[in-house]
PDB file of C-alpha atoms in Angstrom:
ATOM      1  CA  MET A  18      -0.169   0.636  -0.302  1.00 74.00           C
ATOM      2  CA  ARG A  19       1.442   2.715  -1.198  1.00 87.00           C
ATOM      3  CA  ILE A  20       0.983   6.622   0.013  1.00 94.00           C
ATOM      4  CA  ASP A  21       3.319   8.689  -0.497  1.00 93.00           C
ATOM      5  CA  GLY A  22       4.618   9.481  -4.159  1.00 93.00           C
ATOM      6  CA  SER A  23       1.355   7.929  -5.127  1.00 94.00           C
ATOM      7  CA  GLY A  24      -1.289  10.156  -7.464  1.00 96.00           C
ATOM      8  CA  THR A  25      -2.269  10.653 -11.155  1.00 97.00           C
ATOM      9  CA  LEU A  26      -0.627  11.744 -14.440  1.00 97.00           C
ATOM     10  CA  ARG A  27      -0.941  15.820 -12.732  1.00 98.00           C
ATOM     11  CA  ALA A  28      -1.650  15.168  -8.755  1.00 98.00           C
ATOM     12  CA  SER A  29       1.361  13.908  -6.230  1.00 97.00           C
ATOM     13  CA  CYS A  30       0.684  12.798  -2.999  1.00 98.00           C
ATOM     14  CA  VAL A  31       3.380  14.097   0.019  1.00 98.00           C
ATOM     15  CA  LEU A  32       2.499  12.036   3.256  1.00 98.00           C
ATOM     16  CA  CYS A  33       2.534  14.556   6.617  1.00 98.00           C
ATOM     17  CA  PRO A  34       4.265  11.988   9.121  1.00 97.00           C
ATOM     18  CA  ASN A  35       0.761  12.553  11.726  1.00 96.00           C
ATOM     19  CA  PRO A  36      -0.487   9.421  11.645  1.00 95.00           C
ATOM     20  CA  GLY A  37      -3.594   8.062  14.029  1.00 93.00           C
ATOM     21  CA  PRO A  38      -7.051   7.005  14.826  1.00 88.00           C
ATOM     22  CA  MET A  39      -8.382  10.323  13.147  1.00 89.00           C
ATOM     23  CA  THR A  40      -5.859  10.203  10.818  1.00 95.00           C
ATOM     24  CA  LEU A  41      -5.204   6.758   9.189  1.00 94.00           C
ATOM     25  CA  GLU A  42      -1.239   6.965   8.259  1.00 96.00           C
ATOM     26  CA  GLY A  43      -1.296  10.527   8.162  1.00 97.00           C
ATOM     27  CA  THR A  44      -2.667  14.132   6.142  1.00 98.00           C
ATOM     28  CA  ASN A  45      -2.572  13.650   2.383  1.00 98.00           C
ATOM     29  CA  THR A  46      -1.031  16.634   0.857  1.00 98.00           C
ATOM     30  CA  TRP A  47      -1.797  16.392  -2.518  1.00 98.00           C
ATOM     31  CA  ILE A  48       0.875  18.664  -5.313  1.00 98.00           C
ATOM     32  CA  LEU A  49      -1.024  19.060  -8.776  1.00 98.00           C
ATOM     33  CA  ARG A  50       0.044  20.318 -11.608  1.00 98.00           C
ATOM     34  CA  GLU A  51      -0.508  19.954 -15.956  1.00 97.00           C
ATOM     35  CA  PRO A  52       2.534  17.956 -17.467  1.00 96.00           C
ATOM     36  CA  GLY A  53       4.893  20.573 -19.065  1.00 94.00           C
ATOM     37  CA  ALA A  54       3.551  22.839 -16.662  1.00 96.00           C
ATOM     38  CA  ARG A  55       5.955  25.361 -13.782  1.00 97.00           C
ATOM     39  CA  GLY A  56       2.617  26.466 -12.099  1.00 97.00           C
ATOM     40  CA  VAL A  57       1.251  24.615  -9.320  1.00 98.00           C
ATOM     41  CA  VAL A  58      -1.790  23.744  -7.094  1.00 98.00           C
ATOM     42  CA  VAL A  59      -1.583  22.257  -3.971  1.00 98.00           C
ATOM     43  CA  VAL A  60      -4.259  20.696  -1.586  1.00 98.00           C
ATOM     44  CA  ASP A  61      -4.161  20.964   2.152  1.00 98.00           C
ATOM     45  CA  PRO A  62      -1.242  21.788   2.950  1.00 98.00           C
ATOM     46  CA  GLY A  63      -1.834  19.565   6.535  1.00 98.00           C
ATOM     47  CA  PRO A  64      -0.717  20.307  10.528  1.00 98.00           C
ATOM     48  CA  HIS A  65       2.189  22.758  11.127  1.00 97.00           C
ATOM     49  CA  ASP A  66       4.446  20.183  10.924  1.00 97.00           C
ATOM     50  CA  GLU A  67       7.151  22.084   9.552  1.00 97.00           C
ATOM     51  CA  ARG A  68       9.131  19.440   8.005  1.00 97.00           C
ATOM     52  CA  HIS A  69       6.528  18.570   6.241  1.00 98.00           C
ATOM     53  CA  LEU A  70       5.204  21.941   4.902  1.00 98.00           C
ATOM     54  CA  GLU A  71       9.219  22.281   4.194  1.00 97.00           C
ATOM     55  CA  ARG A  72       9.612  18.885   2.343  1.00 98.00           C
ATOM     56  CA  VAL A  73       6.001  19.753   0.336  1.00 98.00           C
ATOM     57  CA  ALA A  74       7.865  23.045  -0.459  1.00 97.00           C
ATOM     58  CA  ARG A  75      10.820  21.902  -1.474  1.00 97.00           C
ATOM     59  CA  THR A  76       9.501  19.129  -4.213  1.00 97.00           C
ATOM     60  CA  VAL A  77       7.881  21.458  -5.869  1.00 97.00           C
ATOM     61  CA  GLN A  78      10.776  23.787  -5.733  1.00 96.00           C
ATOM     62  CA  GLU A  79      12.872  20.115  -6.772  1.00 95.00           C
ATOM     63  CA  GLN A  80      11.196  20.101  -9.968  1.00 92.00           C
ATOM     64  CA  GLY A  81      11.247  23.091 -11.762  1.00 95.00           C
ATOM     65  CA  ALA A  82       7.418  24.423 -10.240  1.00 97.00           C
ATOM     66  CA  GLN A  83       6.150  27.168  -8.739  1.00 97.00           C
ATOM     67  CA  VAL A  84       3.333  26.947  -5.659  1.00 98.00           C
ATOM     68  CA  LEU A  85       0.481  29.720  -7.916  1.00 98.00           C
ATOM     69  CA  MET A  86      -2.576  29.002  -5.232  1.00 98.00           C
ATOM     70  CA  THR A  87      -3.399  26.273  -2.112  1.00 98.00           C
ATOM     71  CA  VAL A  88      -6.495  25.144  -1.991  1.00 98.00           C
ATOM     72  CA  VAL A  89      -7.899  23.133   1.295  1.00 98.00           C
ATOM     73  CA  THR A  90     -11.064  20.748   1.125  1.00 98.00           C
ATOM     74  CA  HIS A  91     -12.092  21.723   5.181  1.00 98.00           C
ATOM     75  CA  ARG A  92     -11.434  23.557   8.053  1.00 97.00           C
ATOM     76  CA  HIS A  93     -10.134  20.548  10.333  1.00 97.00           C
ATOM     77  CA  PHE A  94      -6.624  21.287  11.577  1.00 97.00           C
ATOM     78  CA  ASP A  95      -5.257  18.165  10.575  1.00 97.00           C
ATOM     79  CA  HIS A  96      -5.514  19.742   6.576  1.00 98.00           C
ATOM     80  CA  THR A  97      -5.597  23.584   7.637  1.00 98.00           C
ATOM     81  CA  GLU A  98      -3.052  24.031  10.271  1.00 97.00           C
ATOM     82  CA  GLY A  99       0.268  24.462   8.485  1.00 98.00           C
ATOM     83  CA  SER A 100      -1.753  27.306   5.685  1.00 98.00           C
ATOM     84  CA  ARG A 101      -0.498  29.802   7.183  1.00 98.00           C
ATOM     85  CA  TYR A 102       4.221  28.826   7.254  1.00 98.00           C
ATOM     86  CA  PHE A 103       2.685  27.274   3.473  1.00 98.00           C
ATOM     87  CA  ALA A 104       1.456  30.087   2.795  1.00 98.00           C
ATOM     88  CA  GLU A 105       4.350  32.692   3.761  1.00 97.00           C
ATOM     89  CA  LEU A 106       7.447  29.767   2.307  1.00 97.00           C
ATOM     90  CA  THR A 107       5.748  29.879  -0.729  1.00 97.00           C
ATOM     91  CA  GLY A 108       4.553  33.479  -1.356  1.00 97.00           C
ATOM     92  CA  ALA A 109       0.685  31.586  -1.631  1.00 98.00           C
ATOM     93  CA  PRO A 110      -2.213  32.395  -1.004  1.00 98.00           C
ATOM     94  CA  VAL A 111      -4.748  30.113   0.464  1.00 98.00           C
ATOM     95  CA  HIS A 112      -8.667  29.535  -0.616  1.00 98.00           C
ATOM     96  CA  ALA A 113     -11.516  27.903   1.436  1.00 98.00           C
ATOM     97  CA  VAL A 114     -15.034  27.935   1.862  1.00 98.00           C
ATOM     98  CA  ASP A 115     -14.791  28.717   5.590  1.00 97.00           C
ATOM     99  CA  PRO A 116     -13.463  32.620   5.851  1.00 97.00           C
ATOM    100  CA  GLY A 117     -10.960  32.040   8.588  1.00 96.00           C
ATOM    101  CA  MET A 118      -9.282  28.928   7.150  1.00 97.00           C
ATOM    102  CA  ARG A 119      -8.194  31.574   3.978  1.00 98.00           C
ATOM    103  CA  VAL A 120      -4.740  33.243   4.023  1.00 98.00           C
ATOM    104  CA  GLY A 121      -4.618  36.271   1.208  1.00 97.00           C
ATOM    105  CA  GLY A 122      -7.012  34.159  -0.706  1.00 96.00           C
ATOM    106  CA  SER A 123     -10.870  33.808  -1.996  1.00 96.00           C
ATOM    107  CA  GLY A 124     -13.320  31.783  -0.883  1.00 97.00           C
ATOM    108  CA  LEU A 125     -14.578  28.735  -3.050  1.00 98.00           C
ATOM    109  CA  ALA A 126     -17.870  27.939  -4.422  1.00 97.00           C
ATOM    110  CA  ASP A 127     -19.750  24.815  -5.558  1.00 98.00           C
ATOM    111  CA  GLY A 128     -19.070  24.151  -9.540  1.00 97.00           C
ATOM    112  CA  GLN A 129     -16.314  26.653  -9.822  1.00 98.00           C
ATOM    113  CA  LEU A 130     -13.339  26.609 -11.737  1.00 98.00           C
ATOM    114  CA  LEU A 131      -9.695  26.656 -10.098  1.00 98.00           C
ATOM    115  CA  THR A 132      -7.340  26.995 -13.166  1.00 97.00           C
ATOM    116  CA  ALA A 133      -3.897  27.684 -12.836  1.00 97.00           C
ATOM    117  CA  ASP A 134      -0.898  27.488 -15.110  1.00 97.00           C
ATOM    118  CA  GLY A 135      -3.337  24.952 -17.452  1.00 97.00           C
ATOM    119  CA  LEU A 136      -4.601  22.651 -14.852  1.00 98.00           C
ATOM    120  CA  GLU A 137      -8.258  22.568 -13.922  1.00 98.00           C
ATOM    121  CA  LEU A 138      -9.775  21.826 -10.693  1.00 98.00           C
ATOM    122  CA  ARG A 139     -13.774  22.104 -10.469  1.00 98.00           C
ATOM    123  CA  VAL A 140     -14.941  22.329  -7.467  1.00 98.00           C
ATOM    124  CA  VAL A 141     -17.545  20.361  -5.253  1.00 98.00           C
ATOM    125  CA  ALA A 142     -20.179  21.616  -2.652  1.00 98.00           C
ATOM    126  CA  THR A 143     -20.007  17.991  -0.796  1.00 98.00           C
ATOM    127  CA  PRO A 144     -20.622  19.569   2.959  1.00 96.00           C
ATOM    128  CA  GLY A 145     -21.691  16.481   5.651  1.00 92.00           C
ATOM    129  CA  HIS A 146     -17.989  15.843   7.751  1.00 93.00           C
ATOM    130  CA  THR A 147     -18.220  19.033   7.702  1.00 94.00           C
ATOM    131  CA  ASP A 148     -20.846  21.603   6.665  1.00 94.00           C
ATOM    132  CA  ASP A 149     -17.569  23.714   4.257  1.00 96.00           C
ATOM    133  CA  SER A 150     -16.194  20.353   2.841  1.00 97.00           C
ATOM    134  CA  VAL A 151     -15.218  20.348  -0.682  1.00 98.00           C
ATOM    135  CA  CYS A 152     -14.004  17.761  -3.521  1.00 98.00           C
ATOM    136  CA  LEU A 153     -12.419  18.813  -6.021  1.00 98.00           C
ATOM    137  CA  PHE A 154     -12.693  16.638  -9.668  1.00 98.00           C
ATOM    138  CA  VAL A 155      -9.630  17.136 -12.049  1.00 98.00           C
ATOM    139  CA  GLU A 156     -11.366  15.675 -15.224  1.00 97.00           C
ATOM    140  CA  SER A 157      -8.114  15.230 -17.217  1.00 97.00           C
ATOM    141  CA  ASP A 158      -6.995  12.494 -14.844  1.00 98.00           C
ATOM    142  CA  SER A 159     -10.396  11.252 -14.786  1.00 98.00           C
ATOM    143  CA  ALA A 160      -9.951  11.737 -10.888  1.00 98.00           C
ATOM    144  CA  ILE A 161     -11.379  13.644  -7.240  1.00 98.00           C
ATOM    145  CA  LEU A 162      -9.807  14.570  -4.612  1.00 98.00           C
ATOM    146  CA  THR A 163     -12.099  13.921  -2.250  1.00 98.00           C
ATOM    147  CA  GLY A 164     -10.799  15.114   1.315  1.00 98.00           C
ATOM    148  CA  ASP A 165     -12.386  13.163   4.396  1.00 98.00           C
ATOM    149  CA  THR A 166     -15.828  12.952   2.789  1.00 98.00           C
ATOM    150  CA  VAL A 167     -14.153   9.912   1.089  1.00 98.00           C
ATOM    151  CA  LEU A 168     -11.275   7.876   2.919  1.00 98.00           C
ATOM    152  CA  GLY A 169      -9.116   5.549   1.851  1.00 97.00           C
ATOM    153  CA  HIS A 170      -9.790   2.967   3.531  1.00 95.00           C
ATOM    154  CA  GLY A 171     -12.510   3.209   6.533  1.00 93.00           C
ATOM    155  CA  THR A 172     -15.391   5.338   6.641  1.00 90.00           C
ATOM    156  CA  PRO A 173     -15.125   9.313   7.999  1.00 91.00           C
ATOM    157  CA  VAL A 174     -17.205  11.284  11.357  1.00 85.00           C
ATOM    158  CA  ILE A 175     -19.855  13.836  10.812  1.00 83.00           C
ATOM    159  CA  ASP A 176     -19.365  16.902  12.230  1.00 77.00           C
ATOM    160  CA  GLY A 177     -22.633  18.244  13.535  1.00 74.00           C
ATOM    161  CA  ASP A 178     -25.414  16.327  14.559  1.00 72.00           C
ATOM    162  CA  ASP A 179     -28.016  17.766  10.996  1.00 83.00           C
ATOM    163  CA  GLY A 180     -24.793  16.497   8.654  1.00 83.00           C
ATOM    164  CA  LEU A 181     -25.597  13.263   7.974  1.00 89.00           C
ATOM    165  CA  ALA A 182     -28.749  13.988   5.750  1.00 89.00           C
ATOM    166  CA  PRO A 183     -25.753  16.347   3.280  1.00 92.00           C
ATOM    167  CA  TYR A 184     -23.665  13.738   3.416  1.00 93.00           C
ATOM    168  CA  MET A 185     -25.743  11.293   1.790  1.00 92.00           C
ATOM    169  CA  ASP A 186     -26.714  13.803  -0.413  1.00 93.00           C
ATOM    170  CA  SER A 187     -23.188  14.146  -0.316  1.00 96.00           C
ATOM    171  CA  LEU A 188     -22.482  10.344  -1.648  1.00 97.00           C
ATOM    172  CA  TYR A 189     -25.124  10.066  -4.087  1.00 96.00           C
ATOM    173  CA  ARG A 190     -23.605  13.512  -5.760  1.00 97.00           C
ATOM    174  CA  LEU A 191     -20.753  11.832  -5.903  1.00 98.00           C
ATOM    175  CA  ARG A 192     -21.373   9.106  -7.474  1.00 98.00           C
ATOM    176  CA  ASP A 193     -23.607   9.867 -10.222  1.00 98.00           C
ATOM    177  CA  LEU A 194     -20.121  12.575 -11.017  1.00 98.00           C
ATOM    178  CA  VAL A 195     -18.293   9.953 -11.115  1.00 98.00           C
ATOM    179  CA  VAL A 196     -20.617   7.528 -13.474  1.00 98.00           C
ATOM    180  CA  GLU A 197     -21.363  10.200 -15.402  1.00 97.00           C
ATOM    181  CA  HIS A 198     -17.711  11.176 -16.114  1.00 98.00           C
ATOM    182  CA  ARG A 199     -16.289   7.846 -15.617  1.00 97.00           C
ATOM    183  CA  VAL A 200     -14.099   9.346 -13.065  1.00 98.00           C
ATOM    184  CA  ARG A 201     -11.567   6.641 -12.990  1.00 98.00           C
ATOM    185  CA  ILE A 202      -9.652   7.716  -9.604  1.00 98.00           C
ATOM    186  CA  LEU A 203     -10.212   9.196  -6.121  1.00 98.00           C
ATOM    187  CA  LEU A 204      -7.432  10.932  -4.268  1.00 98.00           C
ATOM    188  CA  PRO A 205      -8.619  11.317  -0.573  1.00 98.00           C
ATOM    189  CA  GLY A 206      -7.673  13.407   2.332  1.00 98.00           C
ATOM    190  CA  HIS A 207      -6.212  10.023   4.624  1.00 98.00           C
ATOM    191  CA  GLY A 208      -5.168   6.392   3.173  1.00 97.00           C
ATOM    192  CA  PRO A 209      -4.380   4.957  -0.366  1.00 97.00           C
ATOM    193  CA  VAL A 210      -5.927   5.745  -3.755  1.00 98.00           C
ATOM    194  CA  LEU A 211      -9.041   4.675  -4.259  1.00 98.00           C
ATOM    195  CA  THR A 212      -9.386   2.914  -7.911  1.00 97.00           C
ATOM    196  CA  SER A 213     -12.933   1.719  -7.926  1.00 98.00           C
ATOM    197  CA  PRO A 214     -14.748   4.600  -7.767  1.00 98.00           C
ATOM    198  CA  LEU A 215     -17.696   3.165  -8.188  1.00 98.00           C
ATOM    199  CA  ALA A 216     -17.391   0.505  -6.196  1.00 98.00           C
ATOM    200  CA  THR A 217     -16.109   2.532  -3.215  1.00 98.00           C
ATOM    201  CA  LEU A 218     -18.939   4.979  -3.708  1.00 98.00           C
ATOM    202  CA  ASN A 219     -21.899   2.536  -3.828  1.00 98.00           C
ATOM    203  CA  SER A 220     -20.215   0.701   0.077  1.00 97.00           C
ATOM    204  CA  TYR A 221     -20.001   3.964   1.316  1.00 97.00           C
ATOM    205  CA  ILE A 222     -23.627   4.825   0.176  1.00 97.00           C
ATOM    206  CA  ASP A 223     -24.820   0.739   1.734  1.00 96.00           C
ATOM    207  CA  HIS A 224     -22.398   1.670   4.733  1.00 92.00           C
ATOM    208  CA  ARG A 225     -24.911   4.121   6.238  1.00 90.00           C
ATOM    209  CA  GLU A 226     -27.522   2.734   5.169  1.00 92.00           C
ATOM    210  CA  ALA A 227     -27.156  -0.393   7.550  1.00 93.00           C
ATOM    211  CA  ARG A 228     -25.912   2.164  10.330  1.00 90.00           C
ATOM    212  CA  LEU A 229     -29.374   3.771  10.206  1.00 92.00           C
ATOM    213  CA  ALA A 230     -30.981   0.240   9.958  1.00 94.00           C
ATOM    214  CA  GLN A 231     -28.717  -1.054  12.965  1.00 94.00           C
ATOM    215  CA  VAL A 232     -29.494   2.754  14.640  1.00 94.00           C
ATOM    216  CA  ARG A 233     -33.395   2.007  14.266  1.00 93.00           C
ATOM    217  CA  GLU A 234     -32.681  -1.880  15.006  1.00 93.00           C
ATOM    218  CA  ALA A 235     -31.310  -0.411  18.951  1.00 93.00           C
ATOM    219  CA  VAL A 236     -34.189   1.756  19.480  1.00 93.00           C
ATOM    220  CA  ARG A 237     -36.486  -0.527  19.199  1.00 91.00           C
ATOM    221  CA  ALA A 238     -34.726  -2.824  21.438  1.00 92.00           C
ATOM    222  CA  GLY A 239     -35.312   0.252  23.943  1.00 90.00           C
ATOM    223  CA  ALA A 240     -31.840   1.701  23.386  1.00 90.00           C
ATOM    224  CA  THR A 241     -33.321   5.716  24.243  1.00 91.00           C
ATOM    225  CA  ARG A 242     -29.476   7.014  25.154  1.00 92.00           C
ATOM    226  CA  VAL A 243     -26.820   7.945  22.552  1.00 92.00           C
ATOM    227  CA  GLU A 244     -24.783   5.516  24.864  1.00 93.00           C
ATOM    228  CA  GLU A 245     -26.769   3.062  25.149  1.00 93.00           C
ATOM    229  CA  VAL A 246     -27.203   2.979  21.449  1.00 93.00           C
ATOM    230  CA  VAL A 247     -22.774   3.144  20.633  1.00 93.00           C
ATOM    231  CA  ASP A 248     -22.674  -0.055  23.398  1.00 92.00           C
ATOM    232  CA  ARG A 249     -25.225  -1.922  20.472  1.00 92.00           C
ATOM    233  CA  VAL A 250     -24.019  -0.786  17.108  1.00 90.00           C
ATOM    234  CA  TYR A 251     -20.252  -0.070  18.385  1.00 90.00           C
ATOM    235  CA  PRO A 252     -20.091  -2.896  21.257  1.00 87.00           C
ATOM    236  CA  ASP A 253     -16.350  -3.566  20.130  1.00 83.00           C
ATOM    237  CA  VAL A 254     -14.866   0.257  19.331  1.00 79.00           C
ATOM    238  CA  VAL A 255     -11.946   1.405  21.345  1.00 80.00           C
ATOM    239  CA  GLU A 256     -11.879   3.644  24.052  1.00 83.00           C
ATOM    240  CA  GLY A 257      -9.349   6.140  21.692  1.00 84.00           C
ATOM    241  CA  ILE A 258     -11.968   6.410  19.296  1.00 82.00           C
ATOM    242  CA  ARG A 259     -16.021   5.666  21.350  1.00 87.00           C
ATOM    243  CA  PRO A 260     -16.202  10.092  20.453  1.00 88.00           C
ATOM    244  CA  ALA A 261     -16.442   9.955  17.683  1.00 83.00           C
ATOM    245  CA  ALA A 262     -18.948   6.500  17.721  1.00 87.00           C
ATOM    246  CA  ALA A 263     -20.747   9.095  19.912  1.00 89.00           C
ATOM    247  CA  SER A 264     -20.604  11.303  17.700  1.00 84.00           C
ATOM    248  CA  SER A 265     -21.877   8.858  14.065  1.00 83.00           C
ATOM    249  CA  VAL A 266     -24.494   8.106  16.826  1.00 89.00           C
ATOM    250  CA  ARG A 267     -26.212  11.908  17.105  1.00 88.00           C
ATOM    251  CA  ALA A 268     -26.370  12.588  13.817  1.00 86.00           C
ATOM    252  CA  GLN A 269     -27.776   9.323  12.358  1.00 89.00           C
ATOM    253  CA  LEU A 270     -30.652  10.406  15.767  1.00 91.00           C
ATOM    254  CA  ARG A 271     -31.252  13.167  14.454  1.00 89.00           C
ATOM    255  CA  TYR A 272     -31.625  12.249  10.973  1.00 89.00           C
ATOM    256  CA  LEU A 273     -33.880   9.918  11.694  1.00 90.00           C
ATOM    257  CA  ALA A 274     -35.701  12.914  14.463  1.00 88.00           C
ATOM    258  CA  VAL A 275     -36.022  14.469  11.138  1.00 83.00           C
ATOM    259  CA  LYS A 276     -37.514  11.711   9.693  1.00 83.00           C
ATOM    260  CA  GLU A 277     -40.324  11.364  11.752  1.00 85.00           C
ATOM    261  CA  GLU A 278     -39.096   7.637  12.331  1.00 87.00           C
ATOM    262  CA  LEU A 279     -37.718   8.145  16.620  1.00 86.00           C
ATOM    263  CA  PRO A 280     -39.848   7.333  19.155  1.00 84.00           C
ATOM    264  CA  GLU A 281     -41.301  10.278  22.214  1.00 79.00           C
ATOM    265  CA  GLY A 282     -37.688  10.051  24.888  1.00 79.00           C
ATOM    266  CA  VAL A 283     -35.640   9.302  22.727  1.00 83.00           C
ATOM    267  CA  GLU A 284     -32.046  11.127  22.694  1.00 80.00           C
ATOM    268  CA  SER A 285     -31.935  13.493  19.507  1.00 72.00           C
TER     269      SER A 285
END
């Protein structure tokens, strides 16, 4: 399973050494460049790890290239904390949906086309993991950079109790994009690249539907509190990621409550 250096004709991964339960092998920083061009786009510089950020900048420099812009897929610190230092290293602006994550850059709008020295990236709004999450479609590579919306293995946490409905919509939207444009590879924010995009997205959708079925069953069996549902749905969860499991359960209960599928007295 190669991550560092993996990618496509236009995209190459520089893996940050910040492995953990939520970051998997580490944060994938992506360097994108049109073949033969000098201008580069960097996606998700990562946490404030100076050695990693300097390695990314040095990699670009050694290619005889220059960073023209940096883009962050969402606000989480493991993708954005190093943005300001990276902007200082490269002089390139940082663009983000969240104004607080920008460094001399602008916002990102759904459908917006980002261009840099012949390279084209299409912004795809994919809220759910966070409300500011975006993916980036590189049509010339038949590739989508997915941030944390789709991971190289496992599934992401839903950030916020109301995030599951938009997340499901985002998954369906990505699946439609994959089918319509025959996307052949997903480049995630953590974990290895995914070369079966349609199967991956179908698996994600099936997984969420199965979890919702388990939550419904836990409630029918008498669980009324988030922790009780966690015990039934995630019986083997390790303590370190129990808060993430609880967050997911809250999102699922809220989703069911909005759909009027929860009986009275169940926490949501």
